[in-house]
Protein backbone atom coordinates (compact mmCIF):
# COMPACT_ATOMS: atom_id res chain seq x y z
CA UNK A 1 0.00 0.00 0.00
CA UNK A 2 1.23 3.45 -0.78
CA UNK A 3 0.10 6.92 0.06
CA UNK A 4 -1.85 9.08 -2.43
CA UNK A 5 -2.44 12.41 -0.69
CA UNK A 6 -4.67 14.00 -3.35
CA UNK A 7 -7.49 12.73 -5.51
CA UNK A 8 -6.43 11.11 -8.80
CA UNK A 9 -9.91 10.29 -10.17
CA UNK A 10 -10.68 12.54 -13.14
CA UNK A 11 -14.34 12.99 -12.19
CA UNK A 12 -13.43 14.16 -8.69
CA UNK A 13 -10.58 16.38 -9.92
CA UNK A 14 -12.97 18.26 -12.17
CA UNK A 15 -15.35 18.86 -9.25
CA UNK A 16 -12.96 20.04 -6.54
CA UNK A 17 -9.28 20.19 -7.51
CA UNK A 18 -7.01 19.43 -5.67
CA UNK A 19 -8.99 17.68 -2.96
CA UNK A 20 -7.52 15.46 -0.25
CA UNK A 21 -7.90 11.82 -1.18
CA UNK A 22 -10.06 10.28 1.56
CA UNK A 23 -10.67 7.17 -0.57
CA UNK A 24 -7.23 5.59 -0.91
CA UNK A 25 -8.09 2.10 0.37
CA UNK A 26 -11.47 0.36 0.22
CA UNK A 27 -12.22 -2.33 2.83
CA UNK A 28 -15.17 -4.77 2.89
CA UNK A 29 -15.84 -7.63 5.28
CA UNK A 30 -16.04 -11.20 4.06
CA UNK A 31 -19.16 -11.59 6.20
CA UNK A 32 -20.95 -8.89 4.16
CA UNK A 33 -19.96 -10.62 0.93
CA UNK A 34 -21.26 -13.93 2.29
CA UNK A 35 -24.58 -12.31 3.22
CA UNK A 36 -24.92 -10.87 -0.30
CA UNK A 37 -24.16 -14.28 -1.80
CA UNK A 38 -26.93 -15.79 0.37
CA UNK A 39 -29.28 -13.23 -1.20
CA UNK A 40 -28.25 -14.50 -4.64
CA UNK A 41 -25.57 -11.98 -5.63
CA UNK A 42 -22.35 -13.50 -7.02
CA UNK A 43 -20.05 -11.15 -5.09
CA UNK A 44 -16.52 -12.44 -4.65
CA UNK A 45 -13.50 -10.75 -3.02
CA UNK A 46 -12.46 -7.79 -5.16
CA UNK A 47 -15.74 -7.67 -7.11
CA UNK A 48 -16.70 -4.27 -5.69
CA UNK A 49 -13.24 -2.78 -6.11
CA UNK A 50 -12.13 -3.32 -2.55
CA UNK A 51 -8.42 -3.49 -1.78
CA UNK A 52 -8.77 -5.36 1.52
CA UNK A 53 -11.31 -8.00 2.56
CA UNK A 54 -11.52 -8.43 6.33
CA UNK A 55 -12.94 -11.18 8.52
CA UNK A 56 -14.22 -10.85 12.10
CA UNK A 57 -14.19 -7.05 12.07
CA UNK A 58 -17.40 -5.00 11.95
CA UNK A 59 -16.02 -2.21 9.80
CA UNK A 60 -19.19 -0.10 9.83
CA UNK A 61 -19.23 -0.06 13.64
CA UNK A 62 -15.81 1.62 13.76
CA UNK A 63 -15.35 5.35 14.16
CA UNK A 64 -13.89 7.88 11.77
CA UNK A 65 -10.23 8.17 12.69
CA UNK A 66 -9.81 4.53 13.71
CA UNK A 67 -6.30 3.29 12.90
CA UNK A 68 -5.86 -0.16 11.38
CA UNK A 69 -2.42 -1.79 11.40
CA UNK A 70 -1.77 -4.58 8.91
CA UNK A 71 1.88 -5.61 9.30
CA UNK A 72 3.78 -2.32 8.85
CA UNK A 73 0.96 -0.59 6.97
CA UNK A 74 -1.14 1.94 8.88
CA UNK A 75 -4.58 2.98 7.61
CA UNK A 76 -6.90 5.61 9.08
CA UNK A 77 -10.63 5.21 8.42
CA UNK A 78 -12.13 8.28 6.76
CA UNK A 79 -15.72 7.24 6.08
CA UNK A 80 -18.21 4.92 4.46
CA UNK A 81 -18.00 4.15 0.78
CA UNK A 82 -20.95 5.53 -1.10
CA UNK A 83 -22.27 2.87 -3.47
CA UNK A 84 -22.46 3.97 -7.07
CA UNK A 85 -24.33 3.08 -10.25
CA UNK A 86 -21.44 0.87 -11.39
CA UNK A 87 -22.44 -1.60 -8.66
CA UNK A 88 -26.00 -1.70 -9.97
CA UNK A 89 -24.74 -2.23 -13.52
CA UNK A 90 -22.61 -5.21 -12.46
CA UNK A 91 -24.96 -6.66 -9.81
CA UNK A 92 -28.56 -5.62 -10.56
CA UNK A 93 -30.60 -4.90 -7.39
CA UNK A 94 -27.55 -5.09 -5.07
CA UNK A 95 -27.43 -1.31 -4.72
CA UNK A 96 -30.71 -1.41 -2.77
CA UNK A 97 -29.04 -3.75 -0.24
CA UNK A 98 -26.17 -1.29 0.27
CA UNK A 99 -28.19 1.81 1.14
CA UNK A 100 -30.09 1.85 4.44
CA UNK A 101 -32.59 4.70 4.85
CA UNK A 102 -34.10 4.96 8.33
CA UNK A 103 -36.10 8.06 7.35
CA UNK A 104 -33.77 10.46 9.15
CA UNK A 105 -30.51 9.60 7.45
CA UNK A 106 -29.10 7.25 4.84
CA UNK A 107 -26.26 4.94 5.77
CA UNK A 108 -24.13 3.00 3.37
CA UNK A 109 -23.06 -0.65 3.64
CA UNK A 110 -20.64 -0.87 0.73
CA UNK A 111 -17.53 -1.02 2.88
CA UNK A 112 -15.37 1.70 4.35
CA UNK A 113 -12.64 3.96 3.04
CA UNK A 114 -9.26 4.74 4.55
CA UNK A 115 -6.11 6.73 3.88
CA UNK A 116 -2.59 5.34 4.07
CA UNK A 117 -0.51 6.82 6.87
CA UNK A 118 2.37 4.38 6.50
CA UNK A 119 2.78 2.10 3.52
CA UNK A 120 3.75 -1.52 3.62
CA UNK A 121 3.21 -4.95 2.16
CA UNK A 122 0.11 -6.85 3.25
CA UNK A 123 -0.85 -10.43 2.54
CA UNK A 124 -3.84 -12.71 2.84
CA UNK A 125 -4.31 -13.86 6.42
CA UNK A 126 -2.51 -10.91 8.03
CA UNK A 127 -3.90 -9.83 11.40
CA UNK A 128 -5.54 -6.40 11.58
CA UNK A 129 -4.92 -4.49 14.79
CA UNK A 130 -7.51 -1.82 15.64
CA UNK A 131 -6.76 1.40 17.57
CA UNK A 132 -9.83 3.47 18.25
CA UNK A 133 -9.36 7.25 18.34
CA UNK A 134 -9.65 9.07 21.66
CA UNK A 135 -12.82 10.93 22.52
CA UNK A 136 -16.41 10.46 21.49
CA UNK A 137 -16.88 8.10 18.52
CA UNK A 138 -17.55 9.83 15.18
CA UNK A 139 -19.75 7.80 12.83
CA UNK A 140 -18.42 6.94 9.40
CA UNK A 141 -20.07 9.31 6.93
CA UNK A 142 -20.08 9.04 3.15
CA UNK A 143 -16.81 10.00 1.47
N, CA, C and O atoms as a DFTB+ gen file, in Angstrom:
572 C
 N C O
     1  1       0.846      -1.175       0.000
     2  2       0.000       0.000       0.000
     3  2       0.887       1.231       0.000
     4  3       1.920       1.278       0.667
     5  1       0.458       2.224      -0.764
     6  2       1.234       3.448      -0.781
     7  2       0.308       4.647      -0.676
     8  3      -0.871       4.583      -1.024
     9  1       0.861       5.716      -0.199
    10  2       0.101       6.923       0.060
    11  2      -0.221       7.667      -1.232
    12  3       0.619       7.756      -2.127
    13  1      -1.441       8.202      -1.329
    14  2      -1.854       9.081      -2.433
    15  2      -2.580      10.261      -1.791
    16  3      -3.789      10.195      -1.570
    17  1      -1.859      11.336      -1.492
    18  2      -2.440      12.411      -0.691
    19  2      -3.547      13.216      -1.360
    20  3      -4.366      13.815      -0.662
    21  1      -3.598      13.250      -2.686
    22  2      -4.668      14.002      -3.346
    23  2      -5.415      13.104      -4.317
    24  3      -4.894      12.084      -4.770
    25  1      -6.620      13.490      -4.624
    26  2      -7.494      12.731      -5.508
    27  2      -6.861      12.588      -6.887
    28  3      -6.314      13.547      -7.432
    29  1      -6.940      11.375      -7.451
    30  2      -6.430      11.111      -8.797
    31  2      -7.550      10.817      -9.791
    32  3      -7.313      10.783     -10.998
    33  1      -8.770      10.604      -9.292
    34  2      -9.905      10.293     -10.168
    35  2     -10.294      11.534     -10.963
    36  3     -10.524      12.600     -10.391
    37  1     -10.367      11.390     -12.284
    38  2     -10.675      12.536     -13.144
    39  2     -12.003      13.196     -12.796
    40  3     -12.098      14.423     -12.804
    41  1     -13.031      12.404     -12.489
    42  2     -14.339      12.991     -12.191
    43  2     -14.292      13.836     -10.923
    44  3     -14.940      14.880     -10.848
    45  1     -13.536      13.395      -9.940
    46  2     -13.426      14.158      -8.694
    47  2     -12.519      15.374      -8.867
    48  3     -12.766      16.419      -8.265
    49  1     -11.479      15.249      -9.676
    50  2     -10.580      16.380      -9.919
    51  2     -11.316      17.530     -10.583
    52  3     -11.058      18.695     -10.282
    53  1     -12.237      17.203     -11.488
    54  2     -12.969      18.259     -12.173
    55  2     -13.952      18.961     -11.239
    56  3     -14.312      20.114     -11.475
    57  1     -14.385      18.279     -10.186
    58  2     -15.346      18.863      -9.249
    59  2     -14.672      19.766      -8.223
    60  3     -15.130      20.883      -7.983
    61  1     -13.591      19.290      -7.620
    62  2     -12.957      20.040      -6.540
    63  2     -11.443      19.817      -6.566
    64  3     -10.927      19.091      -5.716
    65  1     -10.726      20.407      -7.496
    66  2      -9.277      20.186      -7.514
    67  2      -8.576      21.109      -6.529
    68  3      -9.114      22.184      -6.267
    69  1      -7.459      20.789      -5.981
    70  2      -7.008      19.435      -5.675
    71  2      -7.519      19.048      -4.287
    72  3      -7.117      19.652      -3.292
    73  1      -8.362      18.091      -4.214
    74  2      -8.989      17.677      -2.963
    75  2      -8.154      16.602      -2.277
    76  3      -7.477      15.819      -2.943
    77  1      -8.202      16.562      -0.938
    78  2      -7.520      15.461      -0.251
    79  2      -8.177      14.143      -0.640
    80  3      -9.397      14.068      -0.793
    81  1      -7.379      13.127      -0.795
    82  2      -7.900      11.818      -1.176
    83  2      -8.283      11.040       0.079
    84  3      -7.418      10.474       0.747
    85  1      -9.556      11.010       0.396
    86  2     -10.061      10.280       1.563
    87  2     -10.459       8.859       1.201
    88  3     -10.969       8.122       2.045
    89  1     -10.228       8.466      -0.058
    90  2     -10.669       7.168      -0.567
    91  2      -9.494       6.388      -1.155
    92  3      -9.570       5.910      -2.287
    93  1      -8.425       6.262      -0.402
    94  2      -7.234       5.588      -0.912
    95  2      -7.340       4.071      -0.852
    96  3      -6.855       3.379      -1.747
    97  1      -7.968       3.549       0.192
    98  2      -8.090       2.102       0.372
    99  2      -9.541       1.781       0.707
   100  3     -10.145       2.417       1.570
   101  1     -10.090       0.794       0.021
   102  2     -11.474       0.359       0.223
   103  2     -11.456      -0.994       0.922
   104  3     -10.819      -1.934       0.445
   105  1     -12.152      -1.095       2.051
   106  2     -12.221      -2.333       2.826
   107  2     -13.664      -2.823       2.902
   108  3     -14.580      -2.025       3.099
   109  1     -13.868      -4.118       2.750
   110  2     -15.172      -4.769       2.894
   111  2     -14.955      -6.038       3.712
   112  3     -13.906      -6.676       3.626
   113  1     -15.958      -6.391       4.500
   114  2     -15.838      -7.626       5.277
   115  2     -16.305      -8.834       4.465
   116  3     -17.230      -8.748       3.657
   117  1     -15.645      -9.945       4.702
   118  2     -16.037     -11.204       4.055
   119  2     -17.448     -11.594       4.480
   120  3     -18.187     -12.199       3.703
   121  1     -17.822     -11.253       5.705
   122  2     -19.159     -11.586       6.195
   123  2     -20.236     -10.872       5.388
   124  3     -21.289     -11.449       5.120
   125  1     -19.985      -9.616       4.996
   126  2     -20.954      -8.893       4.157
   127  2     -21.062      -9.568       2.797
   128  3     -22.166      -9.740       2.279
   129  1     -19.942      -9.948       2.219
   130  2     -19.964     -10.616       0.927
   131  2     -20.732     -11.936       1.013
   132  3     -21.488     -12.282       0.105
   133  1     -20.537     -12.663       2.100
   134  2     -21.258     -13.931       2.287
   135  2     -22.759     -13.692       2.384
   136  3     -23.549     -14.454       1.826
   137  1     -23.152     -12.637       3.091
   138  2     -24.579     -12.308       3.219
   139  2     -25.167     -11.965       1.855
   140  3     -26.284     -12.376       1.544
   141  1     -24.432     -11.221       1.041
   142  2     -24.923     -10.872      -0.295
   143  2     -25.041     -12.119      -1.163
   144  3     -25.981     -12.246      -1.947
   145  1     -24.085     -13.041      -1.023
   146  2     -24.165     -14.285      -1.796
   147  2     -25.399     -15.084      -1.378
   148  3     -26.045     -15.704      -2.223
   149  1     -25.734     -15.078      -0.088
   150  2     -26.934     -15.792       0.371
   151  2     -28.207     -15.177      -0.211
   152  3     -29.227     -15.854      -0.338
   153  1     -28.142     -13.897      -0.562
   154  2     -29.282     -13.231      -1.202
   155  2     -29.299     -13.455      -2.714
   156  3     -30.205     -12.995      -3.408
   157  1     -28.287     -14.169      -3.214
   158  2     -28.255     -14.503      -4.638
   159  2     -27.314     -13.670      -5.487
   160  3     -27.313     -13.811      -6.710
   161  1     -26.512     -12.805      -4.876
   162  2     -25.569     -11.979      -5.627
   163  2     -24.213     -12.682      -5.667
   164  3     -23.704     -13.107      -4.629
   165  1     -23.632     -12.804      -6.844
   166  2     -22.353     -13.503      -7.019
   167  2     -21.186     -12.561      -6.743
   168  3     -20.394     -12.261      -7.637
   169  1     -21.087     -12.097      -5.497
   170  2     -20.054     -11.146      -5.089
   171  2     -18.875     -11.916      -4.502
   172  3     -19.009     -12.604      -3.491
   173  1     -17.741     -11.791      -5.137
   174  2     -16.524     -12.441      -4.649
   175  2     -15.533     -11.372      -4.191
   176  3     -15.708     -10.199      -4.520
   177  1     -14.499     -11.750      -3.441
   178  2     -13.504     -10.755      -3.018
   179  2     -12.951      -9.977      -4.213
   180  3     -12.539     -10.568      -5.211
   181  1     -12.947      -8.665      -4.104
   182  2     -12.461      -7.791      -5.165
   183  2     -13.516      -7.352      -6.151
   184  3     -13.266      -6.451      -6.952
   185  1     -14.699      -7.963      -6.118
   186  2     -15.736      -7.673      -7.108
   187  2     -16.283      -6.255      -7.016
   188  3     -16.775      -5.720      -8.010
   189  1     -16.207      -5.639      -5.845
   190  2     -16.704      -4.274      -5.694
   191  2     -15.555      -3.273      -5.609
   192  3     -15.735      -2.147      -5.147
   193  1     -14.385      -3.690      -6.055
   194  2     -13.244      -2.784      -6.108
   195  2     -12.510      -2.617      -4.801
   196  3     -11.677      -1.721      -4.664
   197  1     -12.809      -3.470      -3.839
   198  2     -12.127      -3.324      -2.551
   199  2     -10.680      -3.796      -2.638
   200  3     -10.343      -4.706      -3.395
   201  1      -9.843      -3.151      -1.842
   202  2      -8.422      -3.492      -1.782
   203  2      -8.144      -4.508      -0.685
   204  3      -7.208      -5.301      -0.782
   205  1      -8.972      -4.478       0.370
   206  2      -8.766      -5.359       1.521
   207  2     -10.105      -5.969       1.906
   208  3     -11.096      -5.257       2.071
   209  1     -10.130      -7.290       2.050
   210  2     -11.306      -7.996       2.560
   211  2     -10.957      -8.468       3.963
   212  3      -9.958      -9.158       4.165
   213  1     -11.786      -8.092       4.929
   214  2     -11.522      -8.435       6.330
   215  2     -12.414      -9.584       6.767
   216  3     -13.375      -9.935       6.082
   217  1     -12.091     -10.160       7.903
   218  2     -12.941     -11.178       8.522
   219  2     -12.919     -10.948      10.029
   220  3     -11.861     -10.733      10.621
   221  1     -14.123     -10.996      10.653
   222  2     -14.218     -10.852      12.097
   223  2     -14.106      -9.423      12.591
   224  3     -13.845      -9.193      13.771
   225  1     -14.302      -8.460      11.699
   226  2     -14.192      -7.047      12.068
   227  2     -15.394      -6.302      11.500
   228  3     -15.566      -6.227      10.284
   229  1     -16.228      -5.748      12.386
   230  2     -17.405      -4.997      11.953
   231  2     -16.952      -3.599      11.541
   232  3     -16.940      -2.676      12.356
   233  1     -16.589      -3.455      10.298
   234  2     -16.023      -2.207       9.799
   235  2     -16.955      -1.021       9.984
   236  3     -16.505       0.067      10.343
   237  1     -18.244      -1.213       9.746
   238  2     -19.192      -0.099       9.828
   239  2     -19.457       0.351      11.253
   240  3     -20.023       1.424      11.462
   241  1     -19.061      -0.445      12.240
   242  2     -19.230      -0.059      13.642
   243  2     -18.046       0.762      14.145
   244  3     -18.092       1.306      15.248
   245  1     -16.989       0.853      13.347
   246  2     -15.812       1.617      13.762
   247  2     -16.054       3.106      13.562
   248  3     -16.968       3.513      12.845
   249  1     -15.232       3.895      14.198
   250  2     -15.351       5.346      14.162
   251  2     -14.418       5.950      13.116
   252  3     -13.375       5.380      12.799
   253  1     -14.800       7.097      12.590
   254  2     -13.889       7.876      11.768
   255  2     -12.638       8.140      12.602
   256  3     -12.723       8.496      13.777
   257  1     -11.488       7.963      11.981
   258  2     -10.228       8.173      12.691
   259  2      -9.633       6.913      13.295
   260  3      -8.526       6.950      13.832
   261  1     -10.355       5.791      13.215
   262  2      -9.813       4.525      13.707
   263  2      -8.584       4.162      12.884
   264  3      -8.583       4.299      11.660
   265  1      -7.535       3.696      13.567
   266  2      -6.304       3.294      12.897
   267  2      -6.274       1.773      12.804
   268  3      -6.480       1.073      13.796
   269  1      -6.016       1.275      11.602
   270  2      -5.859      -0.156      11.379
   271  2      -4.399      -0.420      11.028
   272  3      -3.831       0.231      10.150
   273  1      -3.799      -1.387      11.726
   274  2      -2.421      -1.786      11.399
   275  2      -2.474      -3.176      10.785
   276  3      -2.999      -4.117      11.380
   277  1      -1.921      -3.286       9.588
   278  2      -1.775      -4.576       8.912
   279  2      -0.281      -4.700       8.599
   280  3       0.228      -4.040       7.694
   281  1       0.410      -5.551       9.354
   282  2       1.883      -5.605       9.298
   283  2       2.422      -4.219       9.585
   284  3       2.134      -3.649      10.638
   285  1       3.214      -3.657       8.651
   286  2       3.776      -2.316       8.849
   287  2       2.873      -1.216       8.311
   288  3       3.110      -0.038       8.579
   289  1       1.849      -1.578       7.563
   290  2       0.956      -0.587       6.969
   291  2       0.006      -0.032       8.024
   292  3      -0.538      -0.775       8.841
   293  1      -0.183       1.280       7.996
   294  2      -1.142       1.944       8.882
   295  2      -2.182       2.653       8.030
   296  3      -1.848       3.444       7.147
   297  1      -3.454       2.359       8.308
   298  2      -4.578       2.980       7.611
   299  2      -5.417       3.733       8.625
   300  3      -5.561       3.286       9.763
   301  1      -5.968       4.861       8.232
   302  2      -6.899       5.609       9.076
   303  2      -8.238       5.662       8.354
   304  3      -8.315       6.106       7.208
   305  1      -9.294       5.207       9.028
   306  2     -10.627       5.208       8.417
   307  2     -11.129       6.637       8.251
   308  3     -11.053       7.446       9.175
   309  1     -11.641       6.935       7.064
   310  2     -12.129       8.280       6.755
   311  2     -13.640       8.337       6.581
   312  3     -14.233       9.405       6.735
   313  1     -14.276       7.212       6.265
   314  2     -15.718       7.241       6.078
   315  2     -16.237       5.996       5.402
   316  3     -15.501       5.046       5.134
   317  1     -17.532       6.032       5.135
   318  2     -18.207       4.921       4.464
   319  2     -18.140       5.137       2.960
   320  3     -18.234       6.263       2.472
   321  1     -17.978       4.051       2.247
   322  2     -17.999       4.147       0.783
   323  2     -19.428       4.370       0.328
   324  3     -20.341       3.661       0.752
   325  1     -19.617       5.342      -0.526
   326  2     -20.947       5.530      -1.098
   327  2     -21.080       4.623      -2.309
   328  3     -20.274       4.706      -3.235
   329  1     -22.085       3.761      -2.314
   330  2     -22.269       2.870      -3.466
   331  2     -22.676       3.675      -4.691
   332  3     -23.387       4.675      -4.591
   333  1     -22.213       3.219      -5.844
   334  2     -22.462       3.970      -7.072
   335  2     -23.206       3.118      -8.101
   336  3     -23.439       1.927      -7.898
   337  1     -23.562       3.750      -9.186
   338  2     -24.325       3.085     -10.248
   339  2     -23.551       1.936     -10.890
   340  3     -24.159       1.019     -11.444
   341  1     -22.232       1.971     -10.824
   342  2     -21.445       0.873     -11.387
   343  2     -21.766      -0.452     -10.690
   344  3     -21.744      -1.511     -11.317
   345  1     -22.063      -0.384      -9.397
   346  2     -22.435      -1.598      -8.657
   347  2     -23.733      -2.150      -9.222
   348  3     -23.854      -3.352      -9.456
   349  1     -24.701      -1.272      -9.441
   350  2     -25.999      -1.699      -9.973
   351  2     -25.841      -2.298     -11.372
   352  3     -26.518      -3.266     -11.721
   353  1     -24.948      -1.718     -12.162
   354  2     -24.736      -2.230     -13.517
   355  2     -24.143      -3.642     -13.482
   356  3     -24.485      -4.484     -14.313
   357  1     -23.268      -3.892     -12.534
   358  2     -22.611      -5.208     -12.455
   359  2     -23.450      -6.235     -11.705
   360  3     -23.478      -7.411     -12.067
   361  1     -24.143      -5.774     -10.647
   362  2     -24.957      -6.662      -9.815
   363  2     -26.347      -6.044      -9.651
   364  3     -26.616      -5.400      -8.637
   365  1     -27.231      -6.231     -10.634
   366  2     -28.561      -5.621     -10.563
   367  2     -29.272      -5.928      -9.245
   368  3     -29.310      -7.073      -8.794
   369  1     -29.832      -4.882      -8.640
   370  2     -30.601      -4.903      -7.388
   371  2     -29.740      -4.977      -6.126
   372  3     -30.281      -4.933      -5.021
   373  1     -28.413      -5.088      -6.259
   374  2     -27.548      -5.091      -5.071
   375  2     -27.488      -3.706      -4.438
   376  3     -27.399      -3.590      -3.216
   377  1     -27.536      -2.666      -5.244
   378  2     -27.434      -1.307      -4.722
   379  2     -28.453      -1.052      -3.614
   380  3     -28.148      -0.389      -2.622
   381  1     -29.655      -1.577      -3.787
   382  2     -30.707      -1.405      -2.773
   383  2     -30.295      -2.026      -1.432
   384  3     -30.699      -1.536      -0.377
   385  1     -29.506      -3.084      -1.464
   386  2     -29.040      -3.745      -0.244
   387  2     -27.954      -2.924       0.468
   388  3     -27.715      -3.111       1.661
   389  1     -27.307      -2.027      -0.259
   390  2     -26.166      -1.292       0.271
   391  2     -26.518       0.066       0.853
   392  3     -25.687       0.697       1.507
   393  1     -27.745       0.521       0.621
   394  2     -28.188       1.811       1.141
   395  2     -29.312       1.563       2.141
   396  3     -30.346       0.987       1.801
   397  1     -29.096       2.006       3.380
   398  2     -30.093       1.849       4.437
   399  2     -30.633       3.233       4.755
   400  3     -29.882       4.131       5.135
   401  1     -31.951       3.400       4.598
   402  2     -32.588       4.697       4.849
   403  2     -33.572       4.527       5.999
   404  3     -34.621       3.903       5.841
   405  1     -33.226       5.087       7.161
   406  2     -34.103       4.961       8.329
   407  2     -35.092       6.117       8.426
   408  3     -35.766       6.274       9.444
   409  1     -35.182       6.926       7.374
   410  2     -36.100       8.056       7.354
   411  2     -35.412       9.347       7.764
   412  3     -35.729      10.409       7.228
   413  1     -34.485       9.277       8.696
   414  2     -33.770      10.464       9.147
   415  2     -32.458      10.645       8.386
   416  3     -32.043      11.765       8.088
   417  1     -31.823       9.527       8.082
   418  2     -30.514       9.602       7.452
   419  2     -30.230       8.311       6.693
   420  3     -30.638       7.229       7.115
   421  1     -29.533       8.435       5.580
   422  2     -29.101       7.254       4.836
   423  2     -27.754       6.801       5.372
   424  3     -26.896       7.619       5.702
   425  1     -27.577       5.489       5.456
   426  2     -26.262       4.944       5.767
   427  2     -25.900       3.981       4.652
   428  3     -26.769       3.433       3.974
   429  1     -24.633       3.790       4.479
   430  2     -24.133       3.003       3.369
   431  2     -23.408       1.774       3.887
   432  3     -22.646       1.856       4.851
   433  1     -23.645       0.626       3.244
   434  2     -23.063      -0.649       3.643
   435  2     -22.267      -1.251       2.492
   436  3     -22.387      -2.438       2.189
   437  1     -21.456      -0.417       1.858
   438  2     -20.644      -0.867       0.727
   439  2     -19.171      -0.907       1.110
   440  3     -18.298      -0.832       0.246
   441  1     -18.898      -1.024       2.400
   442  2     -17.530      -1.025       2.878
   443  2     -17.133       0.337       3.396
   444  3     -17.942       1.264       3.431
   445  1     -15.881       0.452       3.799
   446  2     -15.371       1.697       4.354
   447  2     -14.122       2.122       3.592
   448  3     -13.476       1.314       2.924
   449  1     -13.801       3.395       3.706
   450  2     -12.644       3.960       3.039
   451  2     -11.614       4.386       4.078
   452  3     -11.949       4.719       5.215
   453  1     -10.351       4.367       3.656
   454  2      -9.259       4.744       4.548
   455  2      -8.173       5.449       3.754
   456  3      -8.121       5.362       2.527
   457  1      -7.307       6.149       4.476
   458  2      -6.108       6.727       3.884
   459  2      -4.901       5.983       4.438
   460  3      -4.946       5.418       5.530
   461  1      -3.834       5.995       3.671
   462  2      -2.592       5.335       4.067
   463  2      -1.739       6.343       4.828
   464  3      -1.403       7.408       4.309
   465  1      -1.392       5.991       6.068
   466  2      -0.511       6.825       6.874
   467  2       0.923       6.318       6.752
   468  3       1.871       7.102       6.695
   469  1       1.064       5.012       6.712
   470  2       2.375       4.381       6.502
   471  2       2.169       3.209       5.564
   472  3       1.333       2.344       5.824
   473  1       2.912       3.172       4.493
   474  2       2.781       2.100       3.521
   475  2       3.460       0.829       3.984
   476  3       4.245       0.830       4.933
   477  1       3.149      -0.235       3.306
   478  2       3.752      -1.519       3.622
   479  2       3.134      -2.611       2.781
   480  3       2.161      -2.390       2.059
   481  1       3.708      -3.786       2.884
   482  2       3.210      -4.949       2.164
   483  2       2.232      -5.688       3.054
   484  3       2.514      -5.921       4.229
   485  1       1.093      -6.055       2.511
   486  2       0.110      -6.849       3.251
   487  2      -0.147      -8.125       2.465
   488  3       0.052      -8.181       1.252
   489  1      -0.594      -9.148       3.186
   490  2      -0.845     -10.431       2.536
   491  2      -2.087     -11.075       3.133
   492  3      -2.500     -10.755       4.248
   493  1      -2.666     -11.980       2.376
   494  2      -3.839     -12.714       2.841
   495  2      -3.527     -13.370       4.184
   496  3      -2.469     -13.972       4.367
   497  1      -4.460     -13.244       5.109
   498  2      -4.312     -13.863       6.424
   499  2      -3.641     -12.984       7.459
   500  3      -3.569     -13.364       8.628
   501  1      -3.142     -11.805       7.062
   502  2      -2.512     -10.906       8.030
   503  2      -3.528     -10.460       9.074
   504  3      -4.695     -10.217       8.763
   505  1      -3.067     -10.356      10.318
   506  2      -3.902      -9.831      11.401
   507  2      -4.100      -8.334      11.198
   508  3      -3.226      -7.645      10.671
   509  1      -5.252      -7.845      11.618
   510  2      -5.541      -6.405      11.584
   511  2      -5.711      -5.947      13.020
   512  3      -6.618      -6.395      13.721
   513  1      -4.839      -5.055      13.451
   514  2      -4.922      -4.486      14.794
   515  2      -5.701      -3.185      14.703
   516  3      -5.489      -2.388      13.790
   517  1      -6.613      -2.972      15.663
   518  2      -7.506      -1.815      15.640
   519  2      -7.179      -0.900      16.812
   520  3      -7.127      -1.351      17.957
   521  1      -6.960       0.383      16.534
   522  2      -6.759       1.398      17.572
   523  2      -7.830       2.461      17.388
   524  3      -7.819       3.222      16.421
   525  1      -8.744       2.494      18.331
   526  2      -9.832       3.467      18.252
   527  2      -9.312       4.852      18.638
   528  3      -8.446       4.968      19.505
   529  1      -9.830       5.896      18.005
   530  2      -9.365       7.251      18.337
   531  2      -9.883       7.683      19.699
   532  3     -10.923       7.199      20.145
   533  1      -9.174       8.585      20.366
   534  2      -9.651       9.070      21.655
   535  2     -10.904       9.934      21.488
   536  3     -11.177      10.452      20.405
   537  1     -11.639      10.075      22.550
   538  2     -12.822      10.934      22.524
   539  2     -14.075      10.204      22.094
   540  3     -14.100       8.981      21.955
   541  1     -15.108      10.991      21.890
   542  2     -16.414      10.464      21.488
   543  2     -16.331       9.886      20.081
   544  3     -15.755      10.512      19.192
   545  1     -16.901       8.694      19.862
   546  2     -16.876       8.096      18.519
   547  2     -17.560       9.007      17.485
   548  3     -18.584       9.628      17.768
   549  1     -16.975       9.072      16.291
   550  2     -17.553       9.832      15.182
   551  2     -17.983       8.844      14.117
   552  3     -17.143       8.141      13.555
   553  1     -19.270       8.774      13.827
   554  2     -19.753       7.801      12.834
   555  2     -19.080       7.980      11.483
   556  3     -18.667       9.081      11.119
   557  1     -18.980       6.896      10.758
   558  2     -18.423       6.937       9.401
   559  2     -19.488       7.540       8.481
   560  3     -20.571       6.975       8.329
   561  1     -19.188       8.658       7.885
   562  2     -20.074       9.312       6.933
   563  2     -19.577       9.043       5.521
   564  3     -18.431       8.639       5.326
   565  1     -20.421       9.263       4.563
   566  2     -20.079       9.038       3.149
   567  2     -18.890       9.893       2.727
   568  3     -18.839      11.095       2.990
   569  1     -17.935       9.239       2.064
   570  2     -16.812      10.002       1.469
   571  2     -16.699       9.625       0.010
   572  3     -15.829      10.137      -0.695
